[in-house]
PDB file of C-alpha atoms in Angstrom:
ATOM      1  CA  UNK A   1     135.765  96.324  93.753  1.00 44.00           C
ATOM      2  CA  UNK A   2     136.659  99.213  96.116  1.00 42.00           C
ATOM      3  CA  UNK A   3     139.563 101.237  94.681  1.00 46.00           C
ATOM      4  CA  UNK A   4     141.677  98.269  93.724  1.00 44.00           C
ATOM      5  CA  UNK A   5     140.731  96.013  96.628  1.00 42.00           C
ATOM      6  CA  UNK A   6     138.132  93.332  97.162  1.00 43.00           C
ATOM      7  CA  UNK A   7     136.766  91.369 100.085  1.00 40.00           C
ATOM      8  CA  UNK A   8     137.304  87.636  99.672  1.00 41.00           C
ATOM      9  CA  UNK A   9     136.701  84.821 102.171  1.00 38.00           C
ATOM     10  CA  UNK A  10     137.541  86.757 105.329  1.00 44.00           C
ATOM     11  CA  UNK A  11     140.679  88.611 104.230  1.00 41.00           C
ATOM     12  CA  UNK A  12     141.450  91.767 102.270  1.00 49.00           C
ATOM     13  CA  UNK A  13     143.191  91.077  98.974  1.00 49.00           C
ATOM     14  CA  UNK A  14     145.201  93.846  97.288  1.00 55.00           C
ATOM     15  CA  UNK A  15     145.185  93.502  93.522  1.00 52.00           C
ATOM     16  CA  UNK A  16     148.045  95.920  92.877  1.00 55.00           C
ATOM     17  CA  UNK A  17     150.743  94.343  95.097  1.00 59.00           C
ATOM     18  CA  UNK A  18     149.267  90.895  95.557  1.00 62.00           C
ATOM     19  CA  UNK A  19     149.434  91.246  99.338  1.00 61.00           C
ATOM     20  CA  UNK A  20     146.912  89.441 101.550  1.00 59.00           C
ATOM     21  CA  UNK A  21     145.942  90.652 105.052  1.00 49.00           C
ATOM     22  CA  UNK A  22     144.288  87.889 107.168  1.00 51.00           C
ATOM     23  CA  UNK A  23     141.051  88.720 108.937  1.00 46.00           C
ATOM     24  CA  UNK A  24     142.591  88.410 112.412  1.00 47.00           C
ATOM     25  CA  UNK A  25     145.357  90.955 111.950  1.00 45.00           C
ATOM     26  CA  UNK A  26     143.297  93.871 113.258  1.00 44.00           C
ATOM     27  CA  UNK A  27     143.440  97.044 111.166  1.00 45.00           C
ATOM     28  CA  UNK A  28     144.584  97.645 107.660  1.00 42.00           C
ATOM     29  CA  UNK A  29     143.999 100.433 105.150  1.00 42.00           C
ATOM     30  CA  UNK A  30     142.369 100.894 101.818  1.00 44.00           C
ATOM     31  CA  UNK A  31     144.472 102.665  99.186  1.00 46.00           C
ATOM     32  CA  UNK A  32     142.707 105.898 100.137  1.00 47.00           C
ATOM     33  CA  UNK A  33     143.907 105.510 103.737  1.00 47.00           C
ATOM     34  CA  UNK A  34     140.483 104.648 105.128  1.00 46.00           C
ATOM     35  CA  UNK A  35     140.937 102.250 108.120  1.00 52.00           C
ATOM     36  CA  UNK A  36     139.273  98.873 107.641  1.00 50.00           C
ATOM     37  CA  UNK A  37     138.578  96.755 110.725  1.00 59.00           C
ATOM     38  CA  UNK A  38     136.895  93.372 110.769  1.00 57.00           C
ATOM     39  CA  UNK A  39     133.428  94.989 111.267  1.00 58.00           C
ATOM     40  CA  UNK A  40     134.409  97.392 108.546  1.00 58.00           C
ATOM     41  CA  UNK A  41     135.084  94.503 106.177  1.00 59.00           C
ATOM     42  CA  UNK A  42     131.655  93.089 106.953  1.00 55.00           C
ATOM     43  CA  UNK A  43     129.972  96.411 106.258  1.00 63.00           C
ATOM     44  CA  UNK A  44     132.000  96.828 103.083  1.00 56.00           C
ATOM     45  CA  UNK A  45     130.686  93.456 101.913  1.00 54.00           C
ATOM     46  CA  UNK A  46     127.120  94.641 102.456  1.00 54.00           C
ATOM     47  CA  UNK A  47     127.864  97.838 100.546  1.00 55.00           C
ATOM     48  CA  UNK A  48     129.284  95.846  97.654  1.00 48.00           C
ATOM     49  CA  UNK A  49     126.076  93.789  97.472  1.00 44.00           C
ATOM     50  CA  UNK A  50     123.921  96.932  97.502  1.00 48.00           C
ATOM     51  CA  UNK A  51     126.155  98.456  94.832  1.00 45.00           C
ATOM     52  CA  UNK A  52     125.664  95.474  92.556  1.00 38.00           C
ATOM     53  CA  UNK A  53     121.885  95.771  92.951  1.00 40.00           C
ATOM     54  CA  UNK A  54     121.883  99.500  92.330  1.00 40.00           C
ATOM     55  CA  UNK A  55     123.721  99.046  89.054  1.00 36.00           C
ATOM     56  CA  UNK A  56     121.070  96.707  87.644  1.00 38.00           C
ATOM     57  CA  UNK A  57     118.889  97.975  84.771  1.00 39.00           C
ATOM     58  CA  UNK A  58     115.734  97.623  86.833  1.00 44.00           C
ATOM     59  CA  UNK A  59     117.060  99.899  89.575  1.00 43.00           C
ATOM     60  CA  UNK A  60     118.293 102.722  87.404  1.00 42.00           C
ATOM     61  CA  UNK A  61     115.938 102.883  84.461  1.00 55.00           C
ATOM     62  CA  UNK A  62     117.838 100.709  82.034  1.00 71.00           C
ATOM     63  CA  UNK A  63     116.157  98.782  79.239  1.00 85.00           C
ATOM     64  CA  UNK A  64     113.014  96.916  80.267  1.00 91.00           C
ATOM     65  CA  UNK A  65     113.448  93.126  80.575  1.00 93.00           C
ATOM     66  CA  UNK A  66     111.130  92.162  77.718  1.00 95.00           C
ATOM     67  CA  UNK A  67     110.242  88.502  77.227  1.00 97.00           C
ATOM     68  CA  UNK A  68     109.086  85.746  79.543  1.00 97.00           C
ATOM     69  CA  UNK A  69     109.590  85.830  83.309  1.00 96.00           C
ATOM     70  CA  UNK A  70     108.559  83.244  85.881  1.00 95.00           C
ATOM     71  CA  UNK A  71     107.768  83.319  89.588  1.00 90.00           C
ATOM     72  CA  UNK A  72     108.801  82.339  92.168  1.00 86.00           C
ATOM     73  CA  UNK A  73     112.251  82.248  90.550  1.00 87.00           C
ATOM     74  CA  UNK A  74     111.855  85.949  89.753  1.00 90.00           C
ATOM     75  CA  UNK A  75     110.083  88.724  91.635  1.00 90.00           C
ATOM     76  CA  UNK A  76     107.464  89.758  89.059  1.00 94.00           C
ATOM     77  CA  UNK A  77     106.294  92.603  91.275  1.00 94.00           C
ATOM     78  CA  UNK A  78     109.606  94.364  90.675  1.00 94.00           C
ATOM     79  CA  UNK A  79     109.256  93.975  86.920  1.00 96.00           C
ATOM     80  CA  UNK A  80     105.681  95.277  86.985  1.00 98.00           C
ATOM     81  CA  UNK A  81     106.576  98.337  89.031  1.00 97.00           C
ATOM     82  CA  UNK A  82     109.528  99.093  86.746  1.00 97.00           C
ATOM     83  CA  UNK A  83     107.330  98.855  83.633  1.00 98.00           C
ATOM     84  CA  UNK A  84     104.465 100.873  85.106  1.00 98.00           C
ATOM     85  CA  UNK A  85     106.854 103.604  86.247  1.00 98.00           C
ATOM     86  CA  UNK A  86     107.813 104.369  82.641  1.00 97.00           C
ATOM     87  CA  UNK A  87     104.280 105.725  82.024  1.00 98.00           C
ATOM     88  CA  UNK A  88     103.974 109.381  81.005  1.00 98.00           C
ATOM     89  CA  UNK A  89     100.399 109.553  79.655  1.00 99.00           C
ATOM     90  CA  UNK A  90      98.178 106.491  80.048  1.00 99.00           C
ATOM     91  CA  UNK A  91      97.956 103.000  81.607  1.00 99.00           C
ATOM     92  CA  UNK A  92      95.113 100.637  80.674  1.00 99.00           C
ATOM     93  CA  UNK A  93      94.794  97.702  83.050  1.00 99.00           C
ATOM     94  CA  UNK A  94      92.629  94.558  83.088  1.00 99.00           C
ATOM     95  CA  UNK A  95      93.435  92.698  86.321  1.00 98.00           C
ATOM     96  CA  UNK A  96      91.514  89.819  87.872  1.00 97.00           C
ATOM     97  CA  UNK A  97      92.868  90.006  91.446  1.00 96.00           C
ATOM     98  CA  UNK A  98      94.511  93.112  92.874  1.00 96.00           C
ATOM     99  CA  UNK A  99      95.721  93.102  96.493  1.00 94.00           C
ATOM    100  CA  UNK A 100      99.319  94.242  96.032  1.00 94.00           C
ATOM    101  CA  UNK A 101      99.831  97.498  97.971  1.00 94.00           C
ATOM    102  CA  UNK A 102     103.164  98.324  96.428  1.00 95.00           C
ATOM    103  CA  UNK A 103     101.632  98.341  92.965  1.00 97.00           C
ATOM    104  CA  UNK A 104      98.631 100.367  94.121  1.00 97.00           C
ATOM    105  CA  UNK A 105     100.983 102.989  95.605  1.00 97.00           C
ATOM    106  CA  UNK A 106     102.893 103.074  92.359  1.00 98.00           C
ATOM    107  CA  UNK A 107      99.698 103.734  90.410  1.00 98.00           C
ATOM    108  CA  UNK A 108      98.602 106.427  92.838  1.00 98.00           C
ATOM    109  CA  UNK A 109     101.981 108.181  92.468  1.00 98.00           C
ATOM    110  CA  UNK A 110     101.755 108.061  88.684  1.00 98.00           C
ATOM    111  CA  UNK A 111      98.231 109.457  88.734  1.00 98.00           C
ATOM    112  CA  UNK A 112      99.392 112.376  90.857  1.00 98.00           C
ATOM    113  CA  UNK A 113     102.064 113.000  88.238  1.00 98.00           C
ATOM    114  CA  UNK A 114      99.456 113.311  85.498  1.00 98.00           C
ATOM    115  CA  UNK A 115      99.051 109.766  84.164  1.00 99.00           C
ATOM    116  CA  UNK A 116      95.468 108.717  83.328  1.00 99.00           C
ATOM    117  CA  UNK A 117      94.737 105.195  84.551  1.00 99.00           C
ATOM    118  CA  UNK A 118      91.856 102.978  83.500  1.00 98.00           C
ATOM    119  CA  UNK A 119      91.383  99.835  85.583  1.00 98.00           C
ATOM    120  CA  UNK A 120      88.960  97.062  84.473  1.00 98.00           C
ATOM    121  CA  UNK A 121      87.991  94.568  87.148  1.00 96.00           C
ATOM    122  CA  UNK A 122      86.022  91.383  87.801  1.00 94.00           C
ATOM    123  CA  UNK A 123      82.829  91.779  89.841  1.00 91.00           C
ATOM    124  CA  UNK A 124      83.714  88.953  92.240  1.00 89.00           C
ATOM    125  CA  UNK A 125      87.405  89.554  92.856  1.00 90.00           C
ATOM    126  CA  UNK A 126      86.863  93.242  93.587  1.00 90.00           C
ATOM    127  CA  UNK A 127      84.958  92.160  96.703  1.00 88.00           C
ATOM    128  CA  UNK A 128      88.111  90.824  98.335  1.00 88.00           C
ATOM    129  CA  UNK A 129      88.683  92.555 101.684  1.00 86.00           C
ATOM    130  CA  UNK A 130      92.288  93.424 100.650  1.00 90.00           C
ATOM    131  CA  UNK A 131      91.386  94.673  97.180  1.00 93.00           C
ATOM    132  CA  UNK A 132      93.030  97.969  96.280  1.00 95.00           C
ATOM    133  CA  UNK A 133      90.374  99.456  93.975  1.00 94.00           C
ATOM    134  CA  UNK A 134      88.501 101.597  96.491  1.00 92.00           C
ATOM    135  CA  UNK A 135      91.727 102.954  97.939  1.00 95.00           C
ATOM    136  CA  UNK A 136      92.910 103.920  94.445  1.00 96.00           C
ATOM    137  CA  UNK A 137      89.650 105.704  93.639  1.00 94.00           C
ATOM    138  CA  UNK A 138      90.169 107.911  96.670  1.00 93.00           C
ATOM    139  CA  UNK A 139      93.675 108.939  95.580  1.00 96.00           C
ATOM    140  CA  UNK A 140      93.173 110.761  92.288  1.00 96.00           C
ATOM    141  CA  UNK A 141      90.435 111.761  89.829  1.00 96.00           C
ATOM    142  CA  UNK A 142      92.741 110.465  87.091  1.00 98.00           C
ATOM    143  CA  UNK A 143      92.070 106.886  88.201  1.00 97.00           C
ATOM    144  CA  UNK A 144      88.959 105.351  86.611  1.00 96.00           C
ATOM    145  CA  UNK A 145      87.506 101.908  87.356  1.00 96.00           C
ATOM    146  CA  UNK A 146      84.846  99.904  85.576  1.00 96.00           C
ATOM    147  CA  UNK A 147      83.606  96.477  86.606  1.00 95.00           C
ATOM    148  CA  UNK A 148      82.343  93.637  84.444  1.00 95.00           C
ATOM    149  CA  UNK A 149      78.872  92.646  85.640  1.00 89.00           C
ATOM    150  CA  UNK A 150      77.880  89.157  84.636  1.00 78.00           C
ATOM    151  CA  UNK A 151      77.192  85.730  86.034  1.00 71.00           C
ATOM    152  CA  UNK A 152      79.814  84.136  88.272  1.00 70.00           C
ATOM    153  CA  UNK A 153      80.946  81.886  85.453  1.00 80.00           C
ATOM    154  CA  UNK A 154      81.690  84.691  83.002  1.00 90.00           C
ATOM    155  CA  UNK A 155      84.550  86.225  84.906  1.00 93.00           C
ATOM    156  CA  UNK A 156      87.033  88.899  83.762  1.00 96.00           C
ATOM    157  CA  UNK A 157      90.169  86.778  84.028  1.00 96.00           C
ATOM    158  CA  UNK A 158      92.777  88.915  82.253  1.00 98.00           C
ATOM    159  CA  UNK A 159      96.034  89.921  83.954  1.00 98.00           C
ATOM    160  CA  UNK A 160      97.366  92.491  81.524  1.00 99.00           C
ATOM    161  CA  UNK A 161      98.121  96.185  81.056  1.00 99.00           C
ATOM    162  CA  UNK A 162      99.349  98.594  78.407  1.00 99.00           C
ATOM    163  CA  UNK A 163     101.624 101.525  79.178  1.00 99.00           C
ATOM    164  CA  UNK A 164     101.432 104.571  76.890  1.00 99.00           C
ATOM    165  CA  UNK A 165     100.111 102.362  74.089  1.00 98.00           C
ATOM    166  CA  UNK A 166     103.538 100.749  73.646  1.00 98.00           C
ATOM    167  CA  UNK A 167     104.523  98.428  76.510  1.00 98.00           C
ATOM    168  CA  UNK A 168     102.325  95.367  76.927  1.00 99.00           C
ATOM    169  CA  UNK A 169     102.262  93.052  79.905  1.00 99.00           C
ATOM    170  CA  UNK A 170     100.340  89.753  79.873  1.00 98.00           C
ATOM    171  CA  UNK A 171     100.664  86.457  81.732  1.00 97.00           C
ATOM    172  CA  UNK A 172      99.107  84.402  84.513  1.00 97.00           C
ATOM    173  CA  UNK A 173     100.296  86.481  87.505  1.00 95.00           C
ATOM    174  CA  UNK A 174      97.638  88.441  89.384  1.00 96.00           C
ATOM    175  CA  UNK A 175      98.602  91.545  91.325  1.00 96.00           C
ATOM    176  CA  UNK A 176      99.075  89.842  94.637  1.00 91.00           C
ATOM    177  CA  UNK A 177     102.372  89.270  96.501  1.00 86.00           C
ATOM    178  CA  UNK A 178     102.118  85.452  96.308  1.00 86.00           C
ATOM    179  CA  UNK A 179     101.078  85.596  92.644  1.00 88.00           C
ATOM    180  CA  UNK A 180     103.981  87.863  91.740  1.00 89.00           C
ATOM    181  CA  UNK A 181     106.560  85.828  93.670  1.00 81.00           C
ATOM    182  CA  UNK A 182     107.075  88.746  96.043  1.00 74.00           C
ATOM    183  CA  UNK A 183     105.671  87.266  99.254  1.00 60.00           C
ATOM    184  CA  UNK A 184     108.898  85.586 100.364  1.00 54.00           C
ATOM    185  CA  UNK A 185     111.190  88.050  98.586  1.00 55.00           C
ATOM    186  CA  UNK A 186     110.132  90.844 100.916  1.00 54.00           C
ATOM    187  CA  UNK A 187     111.176  88.827 103.964  1.00 51.00           C
ATOM    188  CA  UNK A 188     114.178  86.906 102.641  1.00 47.00           C
ATOM    189  CA  UNK A 189     115.544  88.696  99.532  1.00 50.00           C
ATOM    190  CA  UNK A 190     118.438  86.275  98.994  1.00 48.00           C
ATOM    191  CA  UNK A 191     116.305  83.114  99.196  1.00 44.00           C
ATOM    192  CA  UNK A 192     112.887  84.378  98.048  1.00 48.00           C
ATOM    193  CA  UNK A 193     112.393  81.361  95.767  1.00 49.00           C
ATOM    194  CA  UNK A 194     112.179  79.171  98.887  1.00 52.00           C
ATOM    195  CA  UNK A 195     109.420  81.239 100.500  1.00 51.00           C
ATOM    196  CA  UNK A 196     106.004  79.883 101.377  1.00 56.00           C
ATOM    197  CA  UNK A 197     102.907  80.659  99.322  1.00 60.00           C
ATOM    198  CA  UNK A 198     104.909  81.126  96.153  1.00 73.00           C
ATOM    199  CA  UNK A 199     102.729  80.531  93.103  1.00 86.00           C
ATOM    200  CA  UNK A 200     104.012  79.329  89.747  1.00 93.00           C
ATOM    201  CA  UNK A 201     103.183  82.133  87.315  1.00 95.00           C
ATOM    202  CA  UNK A 202     104.527  83.845  84.247  1.00 96.00           C
ATOM    203  CA  UNK A 203     104.758  87.439  83.058  1.00 98.00           C
ATOM    204  CA  UNK A 204     105.351  88.374  79.420  1.00 98.00           C
ATOM    205  CA  UNK A 205     106.594  91.885  78.667  1.00 98.00           C
ATOM    206  CA  UNK A 206     106.650  93.161  75.095  1.00 98.00           C
ATOM    207  CA  UNK A 207     107.183  96.381  73.173  1.00 97.00           C
ATOM    208  CA  UNK A 208     105.849  94.895  69.917  1.00 98.00           C
ATOM    209  CA  UNK A 209     103.634  97.480  68.265  1.00 98.00           C
ATOM    210  CA  UNK A 210     101.163  95.043  66.693  1.00 98.00           C
ATOM    211  CA  UNK A 211     100.595  93.244  69.996  1.00 98.00           C
ATOM    212  CA  UNK A 212     100.086  96.576  71.752  1.00 98.00           C
ATOM    213  CA  UNK A 213      97.567  97.745  69.160  1.00 98.00           C
ATOM    214  CA  UNK A 214      95.613  94.485  69.399  1.00 99.00           C
ATOM    215  CA  UNK A 215      95.394  94.735  73.181  1.00 99.00           C
ATOM    216  CA  UNK A 216      94.326  98.399  72.936  1.00 99.00           C
ATOM    217  CA  UNK A 217      91.433  97.499  70.661  1.00 99.00           C
ATOM    218  CA  UNK A 218      90.414  94.624  72.938  1.00 98.00           C
ATOM    219  CA  UNK A 219      90.620  96.734  76.090  1.00 99.00           C
ATOM    220  CA  UNK A 220      88.534  99.530  74.553  1.00 99.00           C
ATOM    221  CA  UNK A 221      85.876  96.998  73.661  1.00 98.00           C
ATOM    222  CA  UNK A 222      85.776  95.600  77.197  1.00 98.00           C
ATOM    223  CA  UNK A 223      85.849  99.066  78.763  1.00 98.00           C
ATOM    224  CA  UNK A 224      82.845 100.234  76.715  1.00 98.00           C
ATOM    225  CA  UNK A 225      80.554  97.276  77.391  1.00 95.00           C
ATOM    226  CA  UNK A 226      77.046  98.602  78.055  1.00 94.00           C
ATOM    227  CA  UNK A 227      76.606  96.194  80.999  1.00 93.00           C
ATOM    228  CA  UNK A 228      79.649  97.448  82.900  1.00 94.00           C
ATOM    229  CA  UNK A 229      79.339  99.077  86.304  1.00 90.00           C
ATOM    230  CA  UNK A 230      80.787 102.465  85.342  1.00 85.00           C
ATOM    231  CA  UNK A 231      80.780 104.367  88.629  1.00 81.00           C
ATOM    232  CA  UNK A 232      81.757 101.777  91.243  1.00 85.00           C
ATOM    233  CA  UNK A 233      82.923 103.978  94.093  1.00 83.00           C
ATOM    234  CA  UNK A 234      79.525 104.174  95.822  1.00 82.00           C
ATOM    235  CA  UNK A 235      79.084 100.413  95.421  1.00 80.00           C
ATOM    236  CA  UNK A 236      82.530  99.722  96.851  1.00 83.00           C
ATOM    237  CA  UNK A 237      81.919 102.090  99.765  1.00 82.00           C
ATOM    238  CA  UNK A 238      78.703 100.251 100.644  1.00 80.00           C
ATOM    239  CA  UNK A 239      80.482  96.931 100.381  1.00 76.00           C
ATOM    240  CA  UNK A 240      83.216  98.166 102.715  1.00 74.00           C
ATOM    241  CA  UNK A 241      80.723  99.309 105.353  1.00 72.00           C
ATOM    242  CA  UNK A 242      78.842  96.014 105.159  1.00 74.00           C
ATOM    243  CA  UNK A 243      82.100  94.104 105.535  1.00 70.00           C
ATOM    244  CA  UNK A 244      83.054  96.132 108.582  1.00 71.00           C
ATOM    245  CA  UNK A 245      79.651  95.462 110.125  1.00 71.00           C
ATOM    246  CA  UNK A 246      80.063  91.763 109.413  1.00 68.00           C
ATOM    247  CA  UNK A 247      83.460  91.659 111.064  1.00 69.00           C
ATOM    248  CA  UNK A 248      82.092  93.541 114.050  1.00 70.00           C
ATOM    249  CA  UNK A 249      79.000  91.450 114.820  1.00 72.00           C
ATOM    250  CA  UNK A 250      79.803  88.223 113.006  1.00 66.00           C
ATOM    251  CA  UNK A 251      76.703  88.385 110.796  1.00 54.00           C
ATOM    252  CA  UNK A 252      76.636  87.352 107.149  1.00 51.00           C
ATOM    253  CA  UNK A 253      75.832  89.631 104.250  1.00 44.00           C
TER     254      UNK A 253
END
């Protein structure tokens, strides 16, 4: 709706008088007197679409969409960023794969705003050349990372986080654009479910207090394992330099 009018199938329909102006009649006017040409009608349609998106709960801080969500039908990245952005004090994260730059930028912004972030990672996945852990460590002293050190079979396979001890996220979706159903959505927002490299994953968001408390106890136990690599920045810096050398001369490491 735009002040009593709406765009419909190529013509402007007035609700108050019931008058219809065909698309080929040149200029007409909105009730406010604003001239509307054919290109103007096209732009107005785009504005209407953007308006409908801006009024969604996710865009303007409405209630979080708790419950089950599935990619690639939904963009789980958007849900994650919305939930993370509610943090005021702490975020505890256990994430197997983490290559999503939009989420890493969100975490960096929150850390600069005073949120303490603990990120628990797997010792194999953190070696991915697109992994965001080292970049995050460079952004803020409020970001802390520990790595599970064990044999290759005993991986840290969780994909979960807890925001301020009250909002719990679990599921099968890693923090990667294909895993979150965001790979195609970034390029084709209206048909993102048809994009390539779209994984079938789920995300469960809950504000249940008992579930949150259980995850907090579990996370604290994982975080405090004696075998963890507790200060990984130096290790990750060395790995980065070795990877660069490998890419430069083609040698293996």
